[in-house]
Structures are given as structure tokens and as C-alpha cells.
Amino acid sequence: MKPLCGAALLLLVFCAAATAQNSCVCEKNKRVTNCRLENGQCRCQAIGSGVTVDCTTLTSKCLLMKAEVMGSKSGRREKPKDAFEDTDGLYDPECENSGAFKAKQCNGTTCWCVNTAGVRRTDKHDADLKCNQLVRTMWIIIEMKHAERNAPLNAESLKKYFTDTITSRYQLDGRYITGVLYENPYITIDLKQNSSNKLLGEVDIADVAYYFEKDVKGQSIFHNSAGLNVSIDNEPVKLEKTVVYYVDEIAPEFSMKSLTPGVIAVIVVVVIAIVAAVVVLVLTRRRKGKYEKAEMKEMNEMHRGLNA
């Protein structure tokens, strides 16, 4: 029996060594499982969908969101002590095998249409909703605000830092970075990429913006990365707020009902201001007309007096 046990142990060690040799780490995405080397490249399965992802490039936003939702449900992600969940914009998406969002997304019996960034672009309807196409997001605006400083940042150094970071860390071709604007304390980055100038195999600006936003918030998707430590001219810069705006090739289809109370309030104030201005203008003209009539009446009486 001893020779058999020794052979079994040797086989077990050999299998373990072979498995270790074929395993790999997905540096671009830590929300994966079952990683293995294929032709020298690391490929893994995205958590939640099982779709195979290429670890040499960014993973699509749709697969990342699905993995994040599944991670939250299963408790796989370690959360800080005082953390609470921000579910605004986060849902369990339906993805194509390519990793792209399906044009129609649903949560139970409630459905809506999304763009290529997975952002809702219509009102919410029932399951009969038709989304004829996945509308492309051609322009993404990333707006950040840095903490209060004694002196403003150097605009050229800031532009170079973010341009270099986006091209190297997120692999986006520099021609898609159309602007880095600094208006103390606000930093605005413009990413533009339409379907006609995006080449096969290039990363999508929606994926870049998602990775970037997670990095800034300290929720990096990269393996063994705590996030993006912004440093301009060797001086650390703390970012307090990041907002991402999306512009589609076709305008979104929102009704008045879907507008937030804040937007509705602004519209109401503007309408009231316009109505008030019209009322003042009408009253002013009426008073002016009455004054001119009274003046003409006095002139006529004076003429009569002189003629008499």
C-alpha cells in the first residue's frame, strides 16, 4: 500500500503544481474568478455573468456592474465599518455576450432603455416597452472638485497629469481626450468617441469613465490597487466630489414626470419670472398710455382756453 500512497501523493503534488502554473492574476479586474493562462494571456470569468474577460484590457462596464451587484448580494466584498450602500445608478444589468449592455433593462416588471454607458435615457415603463437600439454615448464629461487650497494648481501640469493617467492607466487613445479644463476648484475632463472613429479592440470611453470614477472614490477595480492618488507637481491633491455626465448621439426621451424636484423647481421659478416680467411690461405700457392720454387732454383744454 505504501508505494500506492506515495504515487498518489506525487500525483497530487504534480496536479497542484500544474494548476499553479496555469493560474494567473487579472490585473485589470479583481471582480473575476476561475483565472487561467491561455496562450500566454490571462483570462478569467466575470463574477455574476460567467463571461470570459481578457485581462490585458478594461472589462466592460456592464459586466463590472453585474459583478458589483452580485458581490454586494453575496457579501464577497469587504466593506468599511461605517460604509453604507449608494444604490443610485446601480442595478443588476442584462449584458450581451460581448459585454455590452442590452438596450432594454428591467427590474422585475419595470423596464427602461439605456445608452452604451448603461445609463437610463427614457422614463420607466412596464415590460411591454420597446427599445429599438442601443444608443451610443459619444461624449462623457467628468467633473471633479478638489479640496480648498492656499494656491491654485498649475493648469498645464494638471492637464498633463490627467492626460498621461488616462492614456496609460486606462489605455484610452489620447485623441479621445478632447479637453482638460481647470477652473479653480473645478476640474473638467471631456472624452469624446463616436461609433465611426472607434477602432476594433479600443477601450470604450464609458468603461474608462467607470474605472476612473471607481479609482477616484477609492473603490478601484484594478487588482491590488487602493485607487487613484492624484499628485500635481509632486503635491497630493484631494478630490472631494466627482460627477459624470453623459451625452448621447440621440437625445434622451424623458417626460416632465421623470424630472427631479430640483429641476422642476428651477423651471417653475424661470416661468414665474417670465410671467412677472410680462405683467410688469403690460402694466408699465398701460400707465404710460394713460399718462399720454391725460397729457393730450390737458393740451386740448389749454388750446381751447387760448382760442377763447
Short mmCIF file of C-alpha atoms in Angstrom, two decimals:
data_model
loop_
_atom_site.label_atom_id
_atom_site.label_comp_id
_atom_site.label_asym_id
_atom_site.label_seq_id
_atom_site.Cartn_x
_atom_site.Cartn_y
_atom_site.Cartn_z
CA MET A 1 0.00 0.00 0.00
CA LYS A 2 2.89 2.37 0.71
CA PRO A 3 4.03 2.55 -2.95
CA LEU A 4 0.43 3.37 -3.98
CA CYS A 5 0.14 6.10 -1.35
CA GLY A 6 3.45 7.54 -2.47
CA ALA A 7 2.33 7.55 -6.11
CA ALA A 8 -0.98 9.21 -5.19
CA LEU A 9 0.83 11.89 -3.20
CA LEU A 10 3.22 12.51 -6.09
CA LEU A 11 0.28 12.83 -8.49
CA LEU A 12 -1.45 15.29 -6.15
CA VAL A 13 1.68 17.44 -5.92
CA PHE A 14 2.06 17.32 -9.72
CA CYS A 15 -1.59 18.42 -10.25
CA ALA A 16 -1.23 21.23 -7.76
CA ALA A 17 1.95 22.43 -9.46
CA ALA A 18 0.29 22.27 -12.88
CA THR A 19 -2.72 24.22 -11.58
CA ALA A 20 -0.48 26.86 -10.04
CA GLN A 21 1.47 27.16 -13.28
CA ASN A 22 -1.73 27.72 -15.30
CA SER A 23 -3.29 30.16 -12.83
CA CYS A 24 -2.88 33.91 -13.16
CA VAL A 25 -3.95 37.23 -11.69
CA CYS A 26 -6.25 39.59 -13.61
CA GLU A 27 -4.52 42.93 -13.08
CA LYS A 28 -7.26 44.94 -14.82
CA ASN A 29 -10.23 43.46 -12.93
CA LYS A 30 -10.45 41.96 -9.45
CA ARG A 31 -14.16 41.09 -9.85
CA VAL A 32 -13.36 37.78 -11.56
CA THR A 33 -12.93 34.09 -10.79
CA ASN A 34 -11.52 30.90 -12.40
CA CYS A 35 -8.48 32.63 -13.88
CA ARG A 36 -6.18 30.66 -16.18
CA LEU A 37 -3.46 31.23 -18.75
CA GLU A 38 -4.40 30.77 -22.40
CA ASN A 39 -1.65 31.24 -24.97
CA GLY A 40 0.27 33.35 -22.50
CA GLN A 41 -2.67 35.64 -21.72
CA CYS A 42 -4.68 35.69 -18.50
CA ARG A 43 -8.38 35.05 -18.99
CA CYS A 44 -10.99 34.87 -16.23
CA GLN A 45 -14.73 34.58 -15.75
CA ALA A 46 -16.58 37.71 -14.66
CA ILE A 47 -18.44 37.25 -11.37
CA GLY A 48 -22.20 37.17 -11.83
CA SER A 49 -22.23 36.51 -15.57
CA GLY A 50 -19.54 33.89 -16.18
CA VAL A 51 -18.47 35.73 -19.34
CA THR A 52 -14.78 35.27 -20.14
CA VAL A 53 -12.84 38.53 -19.93
CA ASP A 54 -9.46 39.49 -21.37
CA CYS A 55 -7.24 40.72 -18.53
CA THR A 56 -4.96 42.71 -20.84
CA THR A 57 -7.62 45.41 -21.29
CA LEU A 58 -10.50 47.03 -19.41
CA THR A 59 -13.62 44.97 -18.73
CA SER A 60 -16.92 46.36 -20.00
CA LYS A 61 -18.96 48.48 -17.58
CA CYS A 62 -21.97 46.16 -17.91
CA LEU A 63 -20.03 43.12 -16.66
CA LEU A 64 -18.45 45.19 -13.89
CA MET A 65 -21.81 46.46 -12.66
CA LYS A 66 -23.24 42.94 -12.68
CA ALA A 67 -20.24 41.69 -10.68
CA GLU A 68 -20.62 44.56 -8.22
CA VAL A 69 -24.29 43.78 -7.63
CA MET A 70 -23.55 40.07 -7.18
CA GLY A 71 -20.69 40.91 -4.82
CA SER A 72 -22.99 43.07 -2.72
CA LYS A 73 -25.61 40.33 -2.56
CA SER A 74 -23.18 37.54 -1.65
CA GLY A 75 -21.13 39.58 0.79
CA ARG A 76 -17.87 38.79 -1.04
CA ARG A 77 -16.68 42.38 -0.90
CA GLU A 78 -15.17 43.64 2.32
CA LYS A 79 -16.83 46.86 3.40
CA PRO A 80 -15.51 49.57 5.76
CA LYS A 81 -17.05 49.71 9.24
CA ASP A 82 -19.16 52.82 8.61
CA ALA A 83 -19.97 52.10 4.96
CA PHE A 84 -23.47 52.35 3.57
CA GLU A 85 -24.66 51.45 0.11
CA ASP A 86 -25.22 54.09 -2.55
CA THR A 87 -27.61 52.44 -4.99
CA ASP A 88 -28.15 55.47 -7.21
CA GLY A 89 -27.44 54.28 -10.73
CA LEU A 90 -26.53 50.75 -9.61
CA TYR A 91 -28.71 47.88 -10.85
CA ASP A 92 -28.29 44.27 -11.97
CA PRO A 93 -27.87 44.73 -15.74
CA GLU A 94 -28.55 42.40 -18.64
CA CYS A 95 -25.39 42.08 -20.75
CA GLU A 96 -24.71 40.77 -24.23
CA ASN A 97 -22.08 38.03 -24.59
CA SER A 98 -19.75 40.75 -25.87
CA GLY A 99 -20.12 42.57 -22.54
CA ALA A 100 -22.25 45.37 -23.97
CA PHE A 101 -25.43 46.49 -22.26
CA LYS A 102 -28.71 45.26 -23.70
CA ALA A 103 -30.76 48.24 -24.85
CA LYS A 104 -33.67 47.26 -22.59
CA GLN A 105 -33.08 46.84 -18.87
CA CYS A 106 -35.65 45.69 -16.32
CA ASN A 107 -36.08 45.37 -12.59
CA GLY A 108 -38.98 42.99 -12.15
CA THR A 109 -41.89 44.38 -14.18
CA THR A 110 -40.37 47.87 -14.53
CA CYS A 111 -38.26 48.48 -17.66
CA TRP A 112 -36.33 51.32 -19.28
CA CYS A 113 -33.94 51.95 -22.18
CA VAL A 114 -30.22 52.65 -21.66
CA ASN A 115 -27.30 54.02 -23.67
CA THR A 116 -23.94 52.29 -24.24
CA ALA A 117 -22.86 53.51 -20.79
CA GLY A 118 -25.80 51.69 -19.20
CA VAL A 119 -27.41 54.95 -18.11
CA ARG A 120 -31.19 55.24 -18.28
CA ARG A 121 -32.33 57.50 -21.11
CA THR A 122 -36.11 57.03 -21.02
CA ASP A 123 -38.90 57.06 -18.46
CA LYS A 124 -39.62 53.79 -16.69
CA HIS A 125 -42.40 51.68 -18.20
CA ASP A 126 -43.85 48.20 -17.93
CA ALA A 127 -42.38 45.10 -19.58
CA ASP A 128 -44.01 45.96 -22.95
CA LEU A 129 -41.51 48.78 -23.51
CA LYS A 130 -39.65 48.61 -26.83
CA CYS A 131 -36.02 49.74 -27.06
CA ASN A 132 -35.21 49.57 -30.75
CA GLN A 133 -31.49 50.27 -30.49
CA LEU A 134 -28.64 50.72 -28.05
CA VAL A 135 -27.91 54.45 -28.42
CA ARG A 136 -24.25 55.33 -28.27
CA THR A 137 -22.83 57.68 -25.64
CA MET A 138 -20.47 59.82 -27.70
CA TRP A 139 -19.38 62.35 -25.07
CA ILE A 140 -18.62 61.90 -21.39
CA ILE A 141 -17.90 64.85 -19.10
CA ILE A 142 -16.12 64.09 -15.83
CA GLU A 143 -16.36 66.99 -13.39
CA MET A 144 -14.32 66.98 -10.18
CA LYS A 145 -13.85 69.41 -7.33
CA HIS A 146 -10.67 69.46 -5.28
CA ALA A 147 -10.36 70.42 -1.63
CA GLU A 148 -9.69 74.00 -0.59
CA ARG A 149 -6.11 75.11 -1.23
CA ASN A 150 -3.96 78.12 -0.43
CA ALA A 151 -2.97 78.48 -4.08
CA PRO A 152 -4.50 77.19 -7.33
CA LEU A 153 -2.96 74.27 -9.21
CA ASN A 154 -0.84 74.74 -12.30
CA ALA A 155 -3.26 74.23 -15.21
CA GLU A 156 -0.66 72.80 -17.61
CA SER A 157 0.71 70.34 -15.03
CA LEU A 158 -2.84 69.27 -14.18
CA LYS A 159 -3.70 68.71 -17.83
CA LYS A 160 -0.55 66.64 -18.38
CA TYR A 161 -1.20 64.52 -15.29
CA PHE A 162 -4.75 63.54 -16.22
CA THR A 163 -3.93 63.06 -19.92
CA ASP A 164 -0.99 60.77 -19.10
CA THR A 165 -3.01 58.87 -16.46
CA ILE A 166 -5.97 58.22 -18.74
CA THR A 167 -3.81 57.08 -21.66
CA SER A 168 -1.52 54.83 -19.59
CA ARG A 169 -3.68 53.51 -16.74
CA TYR A 170 -6.93 53.17 -18.70
CA GLN A 171 -5.41 52.57 -22.17
CA LEU A 172 -7.52 55.21 -23.91
CA ASP A 173 -6.05 56.71 -27.07
CA GLY A 174 -5.17 60.35 -26.48
CA ARG A 175 -7.24 61.54 -29.43
CA TYR A 176 -10.40 60.79 -27.44
CA ILE A 177 -9.37 63.18 -24.65
CA THR A 178 -10.68 66.43 -26.13
CA GLY A 179 -10.24 68.68 -23.12
CA VAL A 180 -8.90 69.02 -19.58
CA LEU A 181 -10.14 72.31 -18.12
CA TYR A 182 -9.18 73.78 -14.75
CA GLU A 183 -11.39 76.42 -13.17
CA ASN A 184 -10.30 76.53 -9.53
CA PRO A 185 -11.54 74.42 -7.72
CA TYR A 186 -13.23 72.51 -10.58
CA ILE A 187 -11.53 70.11 -12.99
CA THR A 188 -13.43 69.03 -16.11
CA ILE A 189 -12.33 66.23 -18.44
CA ASP A 190 -14.03 65.72 -21.82
CA LEU A 191 -13.95 62.31 -23.50
CA LYS A 192 -15.44 62.07 -27.00
CA GLN A 193 -15.71 58.89 -29.04
CA ASN A 194 -18.37 58.14 -31.64
CA SER A 195 -19.04 54.84 -33.34
CA SER A 196 -17.34 55.87 -36.58
CA ASN A 197 -13.91 56.72 -35.13
CA LYS A 198 -13.66 53.94 -32.51
CA LEU A 199 -11.41 51.19 -33.81
CA LEU A 200 -11.87 47.47 -33.13
CA GLY A 201 -10.21 46.48 -29.87
CA GLU A 202 -10.01 50.01 -28.46
CA VAL A 203 -11.40 50.65 -24.98
CA ASP A 204 -14.73 52.46 -24.73
CA ILE A 205 -14.98 55.86 -23.04
CA ALA A 206 -17.88 54.55 -20.91
CA ASP A 207 -15.61 51.84 -19.46
CA VAL A 208 -12.80 54.35 -18.92
CA ALA A 209 -15.13 56.73 -17.06
CA TYR A 210 -16.40 53.89 -14.85
CA TYR A 211 -12.89 52.71 -13.94
CA PHE A 212 -11.81 56.32 -13.35
CA GLU A 213 -14.78 57.11 -11.10
CA LYS A 214 -14.19 53.99 -9.01
CA ASP A 215 -10.49 54.87 -8.70
CA VAL A 216 -11.23 58.41 -7.52
CA LYS A 217 -13.72 57.11 -4.94
CA GLY A 218 -11.20 54.61 -3.56
CA GLN A 219 -13.11 51.60 -4.94
CA SER A 220 -10.59 50.59 -7.58
CA ILE A 221 -11.37 47.66 -9.88
CA PHE A 222 -7.68 47.04 -10.56
CA HIS A 223 -6.02 44.21 -8.65
CA ASN A 224 -4.10 45.32 -5.54
CA SER A 225 -4.94 48.97 -6.04
CA ALA A 226 -6.50 51.26 -3.46
CA GLY A 227 -7.42 53.87 -6.04
CA LEU A 228 -6.00 56.89 -7.79
CA ASN A 229 -3.63 59.08 -5.77
CA VAL A 230 -3.72 62.39 -7.62
CA SER A 231 -0.47 64.33 -7.42
CA ILE A 232 0.25 67.54 -9.34
CA ASP A 233 3.86 68.80 -9.34
CA ASN A 234 4.68 66.29 -6.57
CA GLU A 235 1.92 67.70 -4.38
CA PRO A 236 -1.04 65.46 -3.42
CA VAL A 237 -4.48 66.72 -4.43
CA LYS A 238 -7.61 65.61 -2.58
CA LEU A 239 -10.73 65.31 -4.72
CA GLU A 240 -13.95 65.91 -2.79
CA LYS A 241 -16.61 65.36 -5.43
CA THR A 242 -16.86 63.64 -8.81
CA VAL A 243 -19.85 63.81 -11.16
CA VAL A 244 -20.13 62.14 -14.58
CA TYR A 245 -22.40 63.49 -17.33
CA TYR A 246 -23.38 61.62 -20.49
CA VAL A 247 -24.25 62.96 -23.96
CA ASP A 248 -25.78 60.51 -26.47
CA GLU A 249 -25.84 60.53 -30.25
CA ILE A 250 -29.66 60.71 -29.98
CA ALA A 251 -31.31 62.94 -27.39
CA PRO A 252 -32.84 61.13 -24.38
CA GLU A 253 -36.60 60.66 -24.15
CA PHE A 254 -37.65 61.94 -20.73
CA SER A 255 -41.07 63.37 -19.93
CA MET A 256 -41.78 66.07 -17.35
CA LYS A 257 -42.72 63.37 -14.84
CA SER A 258 -39.18 62.00 -14.80
CA LEU A 259 -37.50 65.29 -13.93
CA THR A 260 -36.14 65.62 -10.42
CA PRO A 261 -37.88 68.03 -8.00
CA GLY A 262 -34.87 70.34 -8.17
CA VAL A 263 -35.05 70.65 -11.96
CA ILE A 264 -38.82 71.15 -11.83
CA ALA A 265 -38.36 73.88 -9.20
CA VAL A 266 -35.87 75.70 -11.44
CA ILE A 267 -38.27 75.50 -14.39
CA VAL A 268 -41.15 76.83 -12.24
CA VAL A 269 -39.01 79.74 -10.99
CA VAL A 270 -37.99 80.65 -14.55
CA VAL A 271 -41.62 80.51 -15.75
CA ILE A 272 -42.77 82.69 -12.84
CA ALA A 273 -40.01 85.19 -13.56
CA ILE A 274 -41.02 85.40 -17.23
CA VAL A 275 -44.71 85.82 -16.34
CA ALA A 276 -43.83 88.54 -13.79
CA ALA A 277 -41.73 90.37 -16.38
CA VAL A 278 -44.60 90.27 -18.90
CA VAL A 279 -47.07 91.56 -16.28
CA VAL A 280 -44.74 94.45 -15.34
CA LEU A 281 -44.25 95.32 -19.02
CA VAL A 282 -48.02 95.36 -19.67
CA LEU A 283 -48.74 97.49 -16.59
CA THR A 284 -45.96 99.91 -17.50
CA ARG A 285 -47.34 100.35 -21.00
CA ARG A 286 -50.86 100.87 -19.68
CA ARG A 287 -49.68 103.55 -17.25
CA LYS A 288 -47.70 105.22 -19.99
CA GLY A 289 -50.77 105.17 -22.23
CA LYS A 290 -52.93 106.72 -19.51
CA TYR A 291 -50.30 109.42 -18.91
CA GLU A 292 -50.13 110.26 -22.62
CA LYS A 293 -53.96 110.46 -22.81
CA ALA A 294 -54.09 112.77 -19.78
CA GLU A 295 -51.36 114.95 -21.25
CA MET A 296 -53.25 115.23 -24.57
CA LYS A 297 -56.44 116.15 -22.70
CA GLU A 298 -54.64 118.97 -20.81
CA MET A 299 -53.14 120.28 -24.05
CA ASN A 300 -56.56 120.36 -25.72
CA GLU A 301 -58.02 122.31 -22.78
CA MET A 302 -55.15 124.83 -22.98
CA HIS A 303 -55.77 125.32 -26.71
CA ARG A 304 -59.47 125.92 -26.08
CA GLY A 305 -58.63 128.50 -23.41
CA LEU A 306 -56.32 130.38 -25.76
CA ASN A 307 -58.84 130.37 -28.58
CA ALA A 308 -61.49 131.66 -26.28
#
